[in-house]
Amino acid sequence: MNRSISAVLIGTFTLRFSTGLTGALLIYYLAELPKHGGQEADPLTLSFLVAAFFVSELVLSPLFGLLSDRLGHHRVMQFGPVFGFVAVILTGLTTNLWVLGSTRFLEGASTAASVPSILGFLAMATAGDEALRGRTSARFEAATIAGLGAGFAAAGPLWKIFGPVGFFMNAAVYLVSLWIYRTRVTARDATDAPRGAEPKPSHGLRRYVALLGKSHVWLLAPTWIAINAALGLYTSQTLFQLVRAKDPKFPDQLLVGGFDPLLVTGGFIAAGAVFFAGLVWWGNRFKLYRRTTIIFMGIVGGAILVVSALLLNHSGDVNNLLKIPPAIGLAIGLFILAGATPAALGLLADISEAFPDDRGAIMGLYSVFLAVGQIIGAFIGGLAAERWALDGILLATFVLMGIALVPLARLRRFEFRFATSPDAAPSVELI
């Protein structure tokens, strides 16, 4: 793994740390917004703010993917930290919900610029090396999840000590990401084999539409969108349910309301460690299992997580020893679920091999699928949380995981069309 790949992954961690920190600080901010001169926010308001972020990512990711194919992945990945820096400064300066919505849109632009260009760079740098692609895909997801998780975890203590000033402190982290991309990444470390005098194809929306019409990438879309919708229920709504004031409408739900930010931080650190371990374990098994097998197992893990969380949420009146089995089930489900995201990302990178001049555009679909799923998940989560609190979020997750299974069988039949080499064929079958 060359220096530039390592630097891109480190930059991904710091950038996603900033994203997660801003998102979590915003949730604490919204929970106390009246204290700072703003109006009261409810779960549906939070859904709209979350959706603003992902609408921006959805709309802008294809455009930045095309731009990275034209200008170079290395150059475009530097735009993301700049957008994030401006967004987080503005967030700390206002309590107006409309202005906060615009900063979420700008924060989404940061991700939209970064992810397609970063993934295009990594897909190019790992072309033809199945083992390296597996490790890199897993480490990208690990950097993304670890960064977001660390940002969420850091938000509790930072908010407790500094309050809204934490937004301005986070701006410095965006500058660190920009420094990494500018000085530690070299564009020549991710280039295809020489193509002689072959002309570079033109890049535009017409070509992008034609590209999508010819590729098999949409076979992955339904499953990936459903998984991201399920994950989207947890990026904001679950944290909001934990830290909100106790709601007398849900006295039987142990995990709803009243949790101290520092206690939430400890929970996120523990969950992040389990998820990170799962990413590493599954990422090292790309040559043993089919991508769809790993995705299937991840969905099963998600179901285990939901059942365990429901049991724990309704364990308020039982002995503490009886809470240990569902807690263990949570950890097991999370560990297995971790494999789904790098497997889907690896499959998308495999698809990009057929379009070497359009890697940014193809890999930009990662953000498109993620954004569509997160938007769906945000609104489903908001409605479910408004009606049934955390139980609603968990039951919605279970349904979305079931939906993700439906198109997976069809995707499995076409999977070998995307194999990058004979070595990519599976040597072990789980299902």
Short mmCIF file of C-alpha atoms in Angstrom, two decimals:
data_model
loop_
_atom_site.label_atom_id
_atom_site.label_comp_id
_atom_site.label_asym_id
_atom_site.label_seq_id
_atom_site.Cartn_x
_atom_site.Cartn_y
_atom_site.Cartn_z
CA MET A 1 0.00 0.00 0.00
CA ASN A 2 1.72 3.18 -1.20
CA ARG A 3 2.06 6.42 0.73
CA SER A 4 -0.69 8.22 -1.13
CA ILE A 5 -3.28 5.51 -0.43
CA SER A 6 -2.39 5.66 3.26
CA ALA A 7 -2.59 9.46 3.24
CA VAL A 8 -5.97 9.42 1.49
CA LEU A 9 -7.30 7.01 4.12
CA ILE A 10 -5.95 9.18 6.96
CA GLY A 11 -7.48 12.24 5.30
CA THR A 12 -10.77 10.34 5.00
CA PHE A 13 -10.67 9.68 8.73
CA THR A 14 -10.05 13.33 9.66
CA LEU A 15 -12.64 14.59 7.18
CA ARG A 16 -15.31 12.17 8.38
CA PHE A 17 -14.34 12.98 11.98
CA SER A 18 -15.23 16.60 11.24
CA THR A 19 -18.49 15.56 9.57
CA GLY A 20 -19.51 13.35 12.48
CA LEU A 21 -18.48 15.96 15.04
CA THR A 22 -20.52 18.67 13.31
CA GLY A 23 -23.56 16.39 13.03
CA ALA A 24 -23.46 15.32 16.68
CA LEU A 25 -22.74 18.82 17.98
CA LEU A 26 -25.72 20.00 15.94
CA ILE A 27 -27.96 17.44 17.66
CA TYR A 28 -26.84 18.62 21.11
CA TYR A 29 -27.31 22.19 19.86
CA LEU A 30 -30.85 21.47 18.68
CA ALA A 31 -31.74 19.74 21.95
CA GLU A 32 -30.81 22.98 23.80
CA LEU A 33 -31.57 25.48 21.06
CA PRO A 34 -34.07 27.53 23.13
CA LYS A 35 -31.29 28.14 25.69
CA HIS A 36 -29.24 29.78 22.93
CA GLY A 37 -32.05 31.96 21.61
CA GLY A 38 -33.53 29.61 19.01
CA GLN A 39 -36.86 27.80 18.71
CA GLU A 40 -37.58 24.28 19.92
CA ALA A 41 -36.73 21.44 17.49
CA ASP A 42 -38.56 18.09 17.23
CA PRO A 43 -37.66 14.78 15.51
CA LEU A 44 -39.25 15.86 12.21
CA THR A 45 -37.25 19.09 12.20
CA LEU A 46 -34.14 17.00 12.68
CA SER A 47 -35.23 14.81 9.76
CA PHE A 48 -35.39 17.83 7.46
CA LEU A 49 -31.95 19.03 8.55
CA VAL A 50 -30.47 15.56 7.99
CA ALA A 51 -32.22 15.34 4.62
CA ALA A 52 -30.72 18.70 3.57
CA PHE A 53 -27.25 17.19 3.99
CA PHE A 54 -28.03 14.11 1.94
CA VAL A 55 -30.02 15.94 -0.75
CA SER A 56 -26.90 18.02 -1.33
CA GLU A 57 -24.76 14.87 -1.49
CA LEU A 58 -27.25 13.19 -3.83
CA VAL A 59 -27.46 16.12 -6.27
CA LEU A 60 -23.81 17.15 -6.26
CA SER A 61 -21.98 13.78 -6.11
CA PRO A 62 -22.49 12.96 -9.83
CA LEU A 63 -21.32 16.45 -10.79
CA PHE A 64 -18.18 16.25 -8.67
CA GLY A 65 -17.58 12.70 -9.93
CA LEU A 66 -17.57 14.00 -13.49
CA LEU A 67 -15.39 16.93 -12.47
CA SER A 68 -12.85 14.62 -10.84
CA ASP A 69 -12.59 12.58 -14.05
CA ARG A 70 -11.87 15.79 -15.95
CA LEU A 71 -9.67 17.73 -13.50
CA GLY A 72 -8.14 14.81 -11.62
CA HIS A 73 -9.23 12.97 -8.48
CA HIS A 74 -6.42 14.48 -6.39
CA ARG A 75 -7.42 18.05 -7.19
CA VAL A 76 -11.15 17.66 -6.59
CA MET A 77 -10.76 15.83 -3.25
CA GLN A 78 -9.33 19.09 -1.88
CA PHE A 79 -12.62 20.93 -2.39
CA GLY A 80 -14.39 18.97 0.37
CA PRO A 81 -12.52 20.34 3.41
CA VAL A 82 -13.02 23.91 2.15
CA PHE A 83 -16.81 23.48 1.94
CA GLY A 84 -16.83 21.85 5.38
CA PHE A 85 -14.77 24.64 6.92
CA VAL A 86 -17.22 27.31 5.76
CA ALA A 87 -20.25 25.22 6.82
CA VAL A 88 -19.08 24.60 10.38
CA ILE A 89 -18.17 28.26 10.95
CA LEU A 90 -21.64 29.36 9.82
CA THR A 91 -23.29 26.69 12.01
CA GLY A 92 -21.68 28.10 15.13
CA LEU A 93 -22.85 31.62 14.28
CA THR A 94 -26.62 31.04 14.02
CA THR A 95 -29.64 29.60 15.82
CA ASN A 96 -31.98 30.10 12.86
CA LEU A 97 -33.29 26.73 11.63
CA TRP A 98 -33.41 27.88 7.99
CA VAL A 99 -29.78 28.99 8.10
CA LEU A 100 -28.83 25.73 9.82
CA GLY A 101 -30.52 23.90 6.95
CA SER A 102 -28.36 25.80 4.45
CA THR A 103 -25.21 24.89 6.39
CA ARG A 104 -26.23 21.22 6.23
CA PHE A 105 -26.54 21.59 2.46
CA LEU A 106 -23.02 23.05 2.35
CA GLU A 107 -21.75 20.24 4.58
CA GLY A 108 -23.30 17.77 2.14
CA ALA A 109 -21.38 19.48 -0.67
CA SER A 110 -18.19 18.74 1.28
CA THR A 111 -18.95 15.03 1.22
CA ALA A 112 -20.17 15.16 -2.40
CA ALA A 113 -16.85 16.62 -3.52
CA SER A 114 -14.68 14.31 -1.43
CA VAL A 115 -16.16 10.83 -1.73
CA PRO A 116 -16.34 10.35 -5.56
CA SER A 117 -12.84 11.77 -6.04
CA ILE A 118 -11.37 9.73 -3.17
CA LEU A 119 -13.02 6.51 -4.32
CA GLY A 120 -12.02 7.16 -7.93
CA PHE A 121 -8.43 7.61 -6.75
CA LEU A 122 -8.51 4.40 -4.69
CA ALA A 123 -10.19 2.36 -7.44
CA MET A 124 -7.47 3.45 -9.86
CA ALA A 125 -4.68 2.80 -7.35
CA THR A 126 -5.91 -0.75 -6.61
CA ALA A 127 -6.74 -1.79 -10.18
CA GLY A 128 -5.75 -5.40 -10.86
CA ASP A 129 -4.88 -6.24 -7.24
CA GLU A 130 -7.76 -8.09 -5.59
CA ALA A 131 -6.13 -8.39 -2.17
CA LEU A 132 -5.14 -4.72 -2.09
CA ARG A 133 -8.64 -3.71 -3.20
CA GLY A 134 -10.18 -5.76 -0.38
CA ARG A 135 -7.89 -4.21 2.22
CA THR A 136 -8.33 -0.71 0.83
CA SER A 137 -12.15 -0.98 0.60
CA ALA A 138 -12.33 -2.22 4.18
CA ARG A 139 -9.94 0.47 5.40
CA PHE A 140 -11.87 3.18 3.58
CA GLU A 141 -15.03 2.04 5.31
CA ALA A 142 -13.10 1.72 8.58
CA ALA A 143 -11.75 5.25 8.19
CA THR A 144 -15.24 6.51 7.34
CA ILE A 145 -17.01 4.73 10.21
CA ALA A 146 -14.19 5.30 12.70
CA GLY A 147 -14.03 8.96 11.75
CA LEU A 148 -17.79 9.46 12.04
CA GLY A 149 -17.87 7.43 15.26
CA ALA A 150 -14.94 9.30 16.78
CA GLY A 151 -16.57 12.59 15.82
CA PHE A 152 -19.83 11.50 17.45
CA ALA A 153 -17.94 10.33 20.54
CA ALA A 154 -15.89 13.53 20.82
CA ALA A 155 -19.00 15.69 20.52
CA GLY A 156 -20.27 14.80 24.02
CA PRO A 157 -17.24 16.00 26.00
CA LEU A 158 -16.66 18.90 23.60
CA TRP A 159 -20.23 20.11 23.98
CA LYS A 160 -20.12 19.61 27.75
CA ILE A 161 -17.00 21.76 28.06
CA PHE A 162 -17.19 24.29 25.24
CA GLY A 163 -20.80 24.31 23.98
CA PRO A 164 -21.26 25.99 20.55
CA VAL A 165 -17.58 27.04 20.54
CA GLY A 166 -16.90 23.41 19.56
CA PHE A 167 -18.07 24.23 16.02
CA PHE A 168 -15.21 26.69 15.60
CA MET A 169 -12.70 24.22 17.05
CA ASN A 170 -13.88 21.69 14.47
CA ALA A 171 -12.99 24.12 11.68
CA ALA A 172 -9.31 23.49 12.47
CA VAL A 173 -9.76 19.77 11.80
CA TYR A 174 -11.08 20.56 8.31
CA LEU A 175 -7.85 22.46 7.68
CA VAL A 176 -5.86 19.39 8.74
CA SER A 177 -7.71 17.31 6.12
CA LEU A 178 -6.95 19.92 3.47
CA TRP A 179 -3.26 19.87 4.42
CA ILE A 180 -3.14 16.05 4.15
CA TYR A 181 -4.71 16.02 0.67
CA ARG A 182 -2.53 18.86 -0.62
CA THR A 183 0.85 17.76 0.73
CA ARG A 184 0.75 14.00 1.42
CA VAL A 185 -1.10 12.69 -1.65
CA THR A 186 0.60 12.41 -5.04
CA ALA A 187 -1.59 12.09 -8.14
CA ARG A 188 0.92 9.89 -9.96
CA ASP A 189 0.49 7.19 -7.27
CA ALA A 190 -2.89 6.29 -8.82
CA THR A 191 -2.65 6.09 -12.59
CA ASP A 192 -3.78 3.50 -15.08
CA ALA A 193 -1.38 1.80 -17.43
CA PRO A 194 -0.23 4.06 -20.32
CA ARG A 195 -2.88 4.39 -22.97
CA GLY A 196 -0.65 5.56 -25.79
CA ALA A 197 -2.15 8.13 -28.11
CA GLU A 198 -5.70 7.07 -27.32
CA PRO A 199 -7.74 10.26 -26.92
CA LYS A 200 -9.29 11.05 -23.58
CA PRO A 201 -13.10 10.83 -23.84
CA SER A 202 -15.16 13.91 -23.19
CA HIS A 203 -16.90 14.15 -19.84
CA GLY A 204 -20.36 15.59 -19.53
CA LEU A 205 -23.85 14.86 -18.31
CA ARG A 206 -24.81 13.25 -21.63
CA ARG A 207 -21.88 10.83 -21.34
CA TYR A 208 -22.79 10.20 -17.70
CA VAL A 209 -26.37 9.28 -18.58
CA ALA A 210 -25.14 6.99 -21.37
CA LEU A 211 -22.65 5.39 -18.99
CA LEU A 212 -25.32 4.55 -16.45
CA GLY A 213 -27.56 3.15 -19.15
CA LYS A 214 -24.87 0.71 -20.29
CA SER A 215 -23.48 -0.44 -16.97
CA HIS A 216 -24.79 -3.07 -14.56
CA VAL A 217 -24.31 -0.76 -11.60
CA TRP A 218 -28.05 -0.49 -10.99
CA LEU A 219 -28.14 -4.14 -9.95
CA LEU A 220 -26.44 -3.02 -6.76
CA ALA A 221 -28.64 0.03 -6.22
CA PRO A 222 -31.77 -1.45 -4.53
CA THR A 223 -29.85 -3.48 -1.94
CA TRP A 224 -27.36 -0.70 -1.21
CA ILE A 225 -30.08 1.95 -0.89
CA ALA A 226 -32.10 -0.22 1.51
CA ILE A 227 -29.04 -0.94 3.67
CA ASN A 228 -28.16 2.75 3.80
CA ALA A 229 -31.75 3.63 4.65
CA ALA A 230 -31.49 1.28 7.62
CA LEU A 231 -28.16 2.78 8.66
CA GLY A 232 -29.61 6.24 8.15
CA LEU A 233 -32.01 5.63 11.01
CA TYR A 234 -29.05 5.62 13.39
CA THR A 235 -26.90 8.52 12.22
CA SER A 236 -29.14 11.07 13.88
CA GLN A 237 -32.44 9.81 15.26
CA THR A 238 -31.00 7.23 17.66
CA LEU A 239 -28.59 9.75 19.17
CA PHE A 240 -31.46 12.24 19.50
CA GLN A 241 -33.58 9.61 21.27
CA LEU A 242 -30.80 8.90 23.75
CA VAL A 243 -30.07 12.51 24.75
CA ARG A 244 -33.58 14.02 24.55
CA ALA A 245 -35.53 14.79 27.69
CA LYS A 246 -37.39 11.83 29.19
CA ASP A 247 -40.74 11.41 27.46
CA PRO A 248 -43.60 10.23 29.72
CA LYS A 249 -45.30 8.68 26.68
CA PHE A 250 -42.64 5.94 26.56
CA PRO A 251 -41.96 4.91 30.18
CA ASP A 252 -41.29 1.29 29.23
CA GLN A 253 -38.41 2.09 26.84
CA LEU A 254 -35.17 1.98 28.81
CA LEU A 255 -33.01 3.64 26.12
CA VAL A 256 -35.22 6.65 25.43
CA GLY A 257 -34.15 9.98 26.91
CA GLY A 258 -32.10 11.29 29.77
CA PHE A 259 -28.64 9.90 28.88
CA ASP A 260 -25.66 12.10 29.71
CA PRO A 261 -23.48 13.02 26.67
CA LEU A 262 -20.43 11.46 28.34
CA LEU A 263 -22.25 8.14 28.81
CA VAL A 264 -23.36 8.26 25.17
CA THR A 265 -19.73 8.87 24.21
CA GLY A 266 -18.67 5.70 26.02
CA GLY A 267 -21.34 3.72 24.19
CA PHE A 268 -20.24 5.06 20.81
CA ILE A 269 -16.61 4.19 21.54
CA ALA A 270 -17.54 0.61 22.42
CA ALA A 271 -19.80 0.24 19.35
CA GLY A 272 -17.17 1.81 17.12
CA ALA A 273 -14.52 -0.65 18.33
CA VAL A 274 -16.78 -3.62 17.53
CA PHE A 275 -17.71 -2.25 14.11
CA PHE A 276 -14.08 -1.47 13.29
CA ALA A 277 -13.05 -5.03 14.21
CA GLY A 278 -15.78 -6.35 11.91
CA LEU A 279 -14.57 -4.18 9.03
CA VAL A 280 -11.01 -5.48 9.39
CA TRP A 281 -12.15 -9.11 9.65
CA TRP A 282 -14.45 -9.01 6.61
CA GLY A 283 -12.07 -6.86 4.57
CA ASN A 284 -9.44 -9.60 4.77
CA ARG A 285 -11.87 -12.17 3.32
CA PHE A 286 -12.60 -10.70 -0.10
CA LYS A 287 -10.77 -13.59 -1.80
CA LEU A 288 -12.64 -16.22 0.22
CA TYR A 289 -16.25 -15.12 -0.05
CA ARG A 290 -18.38 -13.60 -2.76
CA ARG A 291 -19.31 -9.97 -2.25
CA THR A 292 -23.01 -10.87 -2.14
CA THR A 293 -22.34 -13.54 0.49
CA ILE A 294 -20.75 -10.93 2.75
CA ILE A 295 -23.64 -8.51 2.11
CA PHE A 296 -26.15 -11.26 2.96
CA MET A 297 -24.35 -12.04 6.20
CA GLY A 298 -24.30 -8.32 7.01
CA ILE A 299 -28.08 -8.14 6.63
CA VAL A 300 -28.46 -11.14 8.94
CA GLY A 301 -26.21 -9.35 11.42
CA GLY A 302 -28.46 -6.32 11.20
CA ALA A 303 -31.48 -8.46 12.11
CA ILE A 304 -29.62 -9.87 15.13
CA LEU A 305 -28.77 -6.31 16.20
CA VAL A 306 -32.40 -5.18 15.97
CA VAL A 307 -33.80 -8.09 17.99
CA SER A 308 -31.13 -7.64 20.67
CA ALA A 309 -31.72 -3.89 20.87
CA LEU A 310 -35.48 -4.40 21.26
CA LEU A 311 -34.89 -6.81 24.14
CA LEU A 312 -32.49 -4.40 25.81
CA ASN A 313 -34.83 -1.45 25.32
CA HIS A 314 -37.55 -3.29 27.27
CA SER A 315 -35.34 -4.68 30.02
CA GLY A 316 -35.88 -1.89 32.52
CA ASP A 317 -37.54 -4.12 35.13
CA VAL A 318 -35.27 -7.16 34.82
CA ASN A 319 -32.14 -8.11 36.72
CA ASN A 320 -28.96 -6.54 35.33
CA LEU A 321 -27.49 -9.98 34.65
CA LEU A 322 -30.33 -10.68 32.23
CA LYS A 323 -29.34 -7.59 30.23
CA ILE A 324 -25.98 -9.15 29.35
CA PRO A 325 -27.25 -11.61 26.64
CA PRO A 326 -28.98 -8.90 24.54
CA ALA A 327 -25.91 -6.67 24.96
CA ILE A 328 -23.75 -9.50 23.61
CA GLY A 329 -26.25 -9.98 20.79
CA LEU A 330 -25.89 -6.29 19.93
CA ALA A 331 -22.12 -6.68 19.64
CA ILE A 332 -22.37 -9.85 17.52
CA GLY A 333 -24.94 -8.31 15.17
CA LEU A 334 -22.87 -5.15 14.76
CA PHE A 335 -19.71 -7.15 14.03
CA ILE A 336 -21.44 -9.14 11.29
CA LEU A 337 -23.25 -6.10 9.88
CA ALA A 338 -19.89 -4.36 9.40
CA GLY A 339 -19.08 -6.55 6.39
CA ALA A 340 -21.93 -5.27 4.22
CA THR A 341 -20.52 -1.82 3.48
CA PRO A 342 -16.98 -2.75 2.30
CA ALA A 343 -18.44 -5.63 0.25
CA ALA A 344 -20.79 -3.26 -1.57
CA LEU A 345 -17.98 -0.76 -2.07
CA GLY A 346 -15.69 -3.49 -3.42
CA LEU A 347 -18.39 -4.59 -5.83
CA LEU A 348 -18.78 -1.02 -7.09
CA ALA A 349 -15.01 -0.75 -7.56
CA ASP A 350 -15.11 -4.02 -9.54
CA ILE A 351 -17.77 -2.50 -11.79
CA SER A 352 -15.57 0.56 -12.36
CA GLU A 353 -12.89 -1.64 -13.96
CA ALA A 354 -14.96 -1.69 -17.15
CA PHE A 355 -14.89 2.15 -17.24
CA PRO A 356 -11.29 3.21 -16.47
CA ASP A 357 -11.82 6.77 -17.73
CA ASP A 358 -14.96 7.23 -15.65
CA ARG A 359 -13.98 5.93 -12.24
CA GLY A 360 -14.98 9.17 -10.51
CA ALA A 361 -18.44 9.06 -12.07
CA ILE A 362 -18.97 5.38 -11.24
CA MET A 363 -17.61 5.63 -7.71
CA GLY A 364 -19.68 8.77 -7.21
CA LEU A 365 -22.69 6.47 -7.25
CA TYR A 366 -21.53 5.30 -3.81
CA SER A 367 -22.59 8.73 -2.55
CA VAL A 368 -25.77 8.71 -4.63
CA PHE A 369 -26.93 5.38 -3.22
CA LEU A 370 -25.87 6.39 0.28
CA ALA A 371 -27.66 9.73 0.05
CA VAL A 372 -30.91 8.25 -1.29
CA GLY A 373 -30.85 5.65 1.47
CA GLN A 374 -30.02 8.17 4.17
CA ILE A 375 -32.78 10.54 3.06
CA ILE A 376 -35.32 7.71 3.09
CA GLY A 377 -34.00 6.53 6.45
CA ALA A 378 -34.07 10.03 7.95
CA PHE A 379 -37.76 10.56 7.19
CA ILE A 380 -38.81 7.00 8.05
CA GLY A 381 -36.84 7.35 11.28
CA GLY A 382 -38.39 10.72 12.09
CA LEU A 383 -41.94 9.46 11.60
CA ALA A 384 -41.27 6.19 13.43
CA ALA A 385 -39.54 7.97 16.33
CA GLU A 386 -42.35 10.51 16.63
CA ARG A 387 -44.88 7.67 16.96
CA TRP A 388 -43.01 4.89 18.76
CA ALA A 389 -39.65 6.38 19.86
CA LEU A 390 -36.72 3.94 19.69
CA ASP A 391 -38.98 0.93 19.12
CA GLY A 392 -40.14 2.55 15.89
CA ILE A 393 -36.57 3.06 14.69
CA LEU A 394 -35.67 -0.56 15.42
CA LEU A 395 -38.76 -2.01 13.73
CA ALA A 396 -38.19 0.21 10.68
CA THR A 397 -34.63 -1.11 10.52
CA PHE A 398 -35.90 -4.68 10.50
CA VAL A 399 -38.27 -3.95 7.62
CA LEU A 400 -35.57 -2.19 5.58
CA MET A 401 -33.15 -5.08 6.08
CA GLY A 402 -35.83 -7.42 4.74
CA ILE A 403 -36.30 -5.19 1.69
CA ALA A 404 -32.53 -5.26 1.08
CA LEU A 405 -32.66 -9.05 0.75
CA VAL A 406 -35.18 -9.03 -2.12
CA PRO A 407 -32.91 -7.76 -4.96
CA LEU A 408 -29.80 -9.44 -3.57
CA ALA A 409 -30.54 -12.78 -5.26
CA ARG A 410 -30.66 -11.14 -8.70
CA LEU A 411 -27.44 -9.26 -8.03
CA ARG A 412 -25.79 -12.54 -7.06
CA ARG A 413 -26.59 -14.10 -10.45
CA PHE A 414 -24.71 -11.32 -12.23
CA GLU A 415 -21.84 -10.94 -9.77
CA PHE A 416 -19.18 -12.81 -11.74
CA ARG A 417 -19.55 -10.38 -14.65
CA PHE A 418 -17.76 -7.84 -12.47
CA ALA A 419 -14.83 -10.03 -11.41
CA THR A 420 -11.55 -8.20 -11.92
CA SER A 421 -9.47 -11.32 -12.37
CA PRO A 422 -9.76 -15.11 -12.24
CA ASP A 423 -8.57 -14.91 -8.64
CA ALA A 424 -11.70 -13.00 -7.77
CA ALA A 425 -13.85 -16.11 -8.07
CA PRO A 426 -14.90 -17.38 -4.65
CA SER A 427 -13.29 -20.43 -3.08
CA VAL A 428 -15.87 -20.69 -0.31
CA GLU A 429 -19.64 -20.45 -0.50
CA LEU A 430 -21.73 -19.62 2.54
CA ILE A 431 -25.13 -19.48 0.87
#
